[in-house]
Amino acid sequence: MTRHGQPNELPLVQALTWRRSTTGWRLYSGKRCFGEVIEDAKYPGMWRAPLSGGRFSDMANLSWARNAVYEAAVREITWEHQVAQQTGDAA
């Protein structure tokens, strides 16, 4: 997996940026939100990522929580790019 900022990354990956939200931090590429991290209600300084079905990820410090969301976004962007190449769609 490539790391943020390398020249062989897809444009959407290169454009990933964190923006502050009312509940924590959200990861965007342009206007598209790829995920967020919110501070744990019970343990200050610990963070979680919302998951499907109203669940949350395990607790982690802010750096690790943001990295987990970032890596998931990179996987999603890469997968979408590969599917688009296979079907002949422009990505």
CSV table of C-alpha atoms in Angstrom, one decimal:
chain,number,residue,atom,x,y,z
A,1,MET,CA,0.0,0.0,0.0
A,2,THR,CA,1.4,3.4,-0.9
A,3,ARG,CA,1.7,6.2,1.7
A,4,HIS,CA,0.1,9.6,1.5
A,5,GLY,CA,1.9,12.0,-0.9
A,6,GLN,CA,3.7,9.5,-3.1
A,7,PRO,CA,3.6,10.4,-6.8
A,8,ASN,CA,2.0,7.0,-7.9
A,9,GLU,CA,-1.1,7.5,-5.8
A,10,LEU,CA,-4.5,8.2,-7.3
A,11,PRO,CA,-5.6,11.8,-7.4
A,12,LEU,CA,-8.4,11.1,-4.9
A,13,VAL,CA,-5.9,9.7,-2.4
A,14,GLN,CA,-3.6,12.6,-2.9
A,15,ALA,CA,-6.5,15.0,-2.2
A,16,LEU,CA,-7.5,13.4,1.2
A,17,THR,CA,-7.6,16.0,3.9
A,18,TRP,CA,-8.9,16.1,7.5
A,19,ARG,CA,-11.4,18.8,8.5
A,20,ARG,CA,-12.6,19.6,12.0
A,21,SER,CA,-16.3,18.9,12.6
A,22,THR,CA,-18.6,19.6,15.5
A,23,THR,CA,-18.0,16.0,16.8
A,24,GLY,CA,-14.4,15.4,15.9
A,25,TRP,CA,-12.6,15.1,12.6
A,26,ARG,CA,-13.8,14.1,9.1
A,27,LEU,CA,-11.7,12.8,6.1
A,28,TYR,CA,-12.6,14.4,2.8
A,29,SER,CA,-11.4,14.2,-0.8
A,30,GLY,CA,-13.0,17.2,-2.4
A,31,LYS,CA,-16.6,17.2,-1.2
A,32,ARG,CA,-16.8,13.5,-0.6
A,33,CYS,CA,-16.5,12.4,3.1
A,34,PHE,CA,-14.7,9.0,3.6
A,35,GLY,CA,-15.1,8.7,7.3
A,36,GLU,CA,-14.7,10.4,10.7
A,37,VAL,CA,-13.4,10.0,14.2
A,38,ILE,CA,-15.2,11.2,17.3
A,39,GLU,CA,-14.0,11.5,20.8
A,40,ASP,CA,-15.2,8.7,23.1
A,41,ALA,CA,-17.9,10.0,25.5
A,42,LYS,CA,-16.6,8.0,28.5
A,43,TYR,CA,-12.8,8.2,28.0
A,44,PRO,CA,-11.4,11.7,27.2
A,45,GLY,CA,-8.5,11.6,24.8
A,46,MET,CA,-9.6,8.4,23.2
A,47,TRP,CA,-11.3,8.3,19.8
A,48,ARG,CA,-13.6,6.0,17.8
A,49,ALA,CA,-14.8,5.7,14.2
A,50,PRO,CA,-18.5,5.2,13.6
A,51,LEU,CA,-19.3,2.0,11.9
A,52,SER,CA,-22.5,0.7,10.2
A,53,GLY,CA,-25.4,-0.3,12.3
A,54,GLY,CA,-24.8,2.3,15.0
A,55,ARG,CA,-21.6,0.6,16.2
A,56,PHE,CA,-18.2,2.1,16.8
A,57,SER,CA,-14.6,1.0,16.3
A,58,ASP,CA,-12.4,0.1,19.2
A,59,MET,CA,-10.9,3.0,21.1
A,60,ALA,CA,-7.5,4.5,20.0
A,61,ASN,CA,-5.6,7.6,20.4
A,62,LEU,CA,-6.3,10.3,17.8
A,63,SER,CA,-3.4,9.4,15.5
A,64,TRP,CA,-4.2,5.7,15.3
A,65,ALA,CA,-7.9,6.3,14.9
A,66,ARG,CA,-7.3,8.8,12.0
A,67,ASN,CA,-4.8,6.4,10.4
A,68,ALA,CA,-7.4,3.6,10.5
A,69,VAL,CA,-10.0,5.8,8.7
A,70,TYR,CA,-7.3,7.0,6.2
A,71,GLU,CA,-6.3,3.5,5.3
A,72,ALA,CA,-9.9,2.4,4.8
A,73,ALA,CA,-10.4,5.4,2.5
A,74,VAL,CA,-7.3,4.4,0.5
A,75,ARG,CA,-8.6,0.9,0.1
A,76,GLU,CA,-12.0,2.1,-1.0
A,77,ILE,CA,-10.6,4.5,-3.6
A,78,THR,CA,-8.2,1.9,-4.9
A,79,TRP,CA,-11.0,-0.7,-5.2
A,80,GLU,CA,-13.3,1.8,-7.0
A,81,HIS,CA,-10.4,2.6,-9.4
A,82,GLN,CA,-9.8,-1.0,-10.2
A,83,VAL,CA,-13.5,-1.7,-10.8
A,84,ALA,CA,-13.7,1.3,-13.1
A,85,GLN,CA,-10.7,0.0,-15.1
A,86,GLN,CA,-12.2,-3.4,-15.4
A,87,THR,CA,-15.5,-2.1,-16.6
A,88,GLY,CA,-14.0,0.5,-18.9
A,89,ASP,CA,-15.4,3.5,-16.9
A,90,ALA,CA,-13.2,6.5,-16.4
A,91,ALA,CA,-12.1,6.9,-12.8
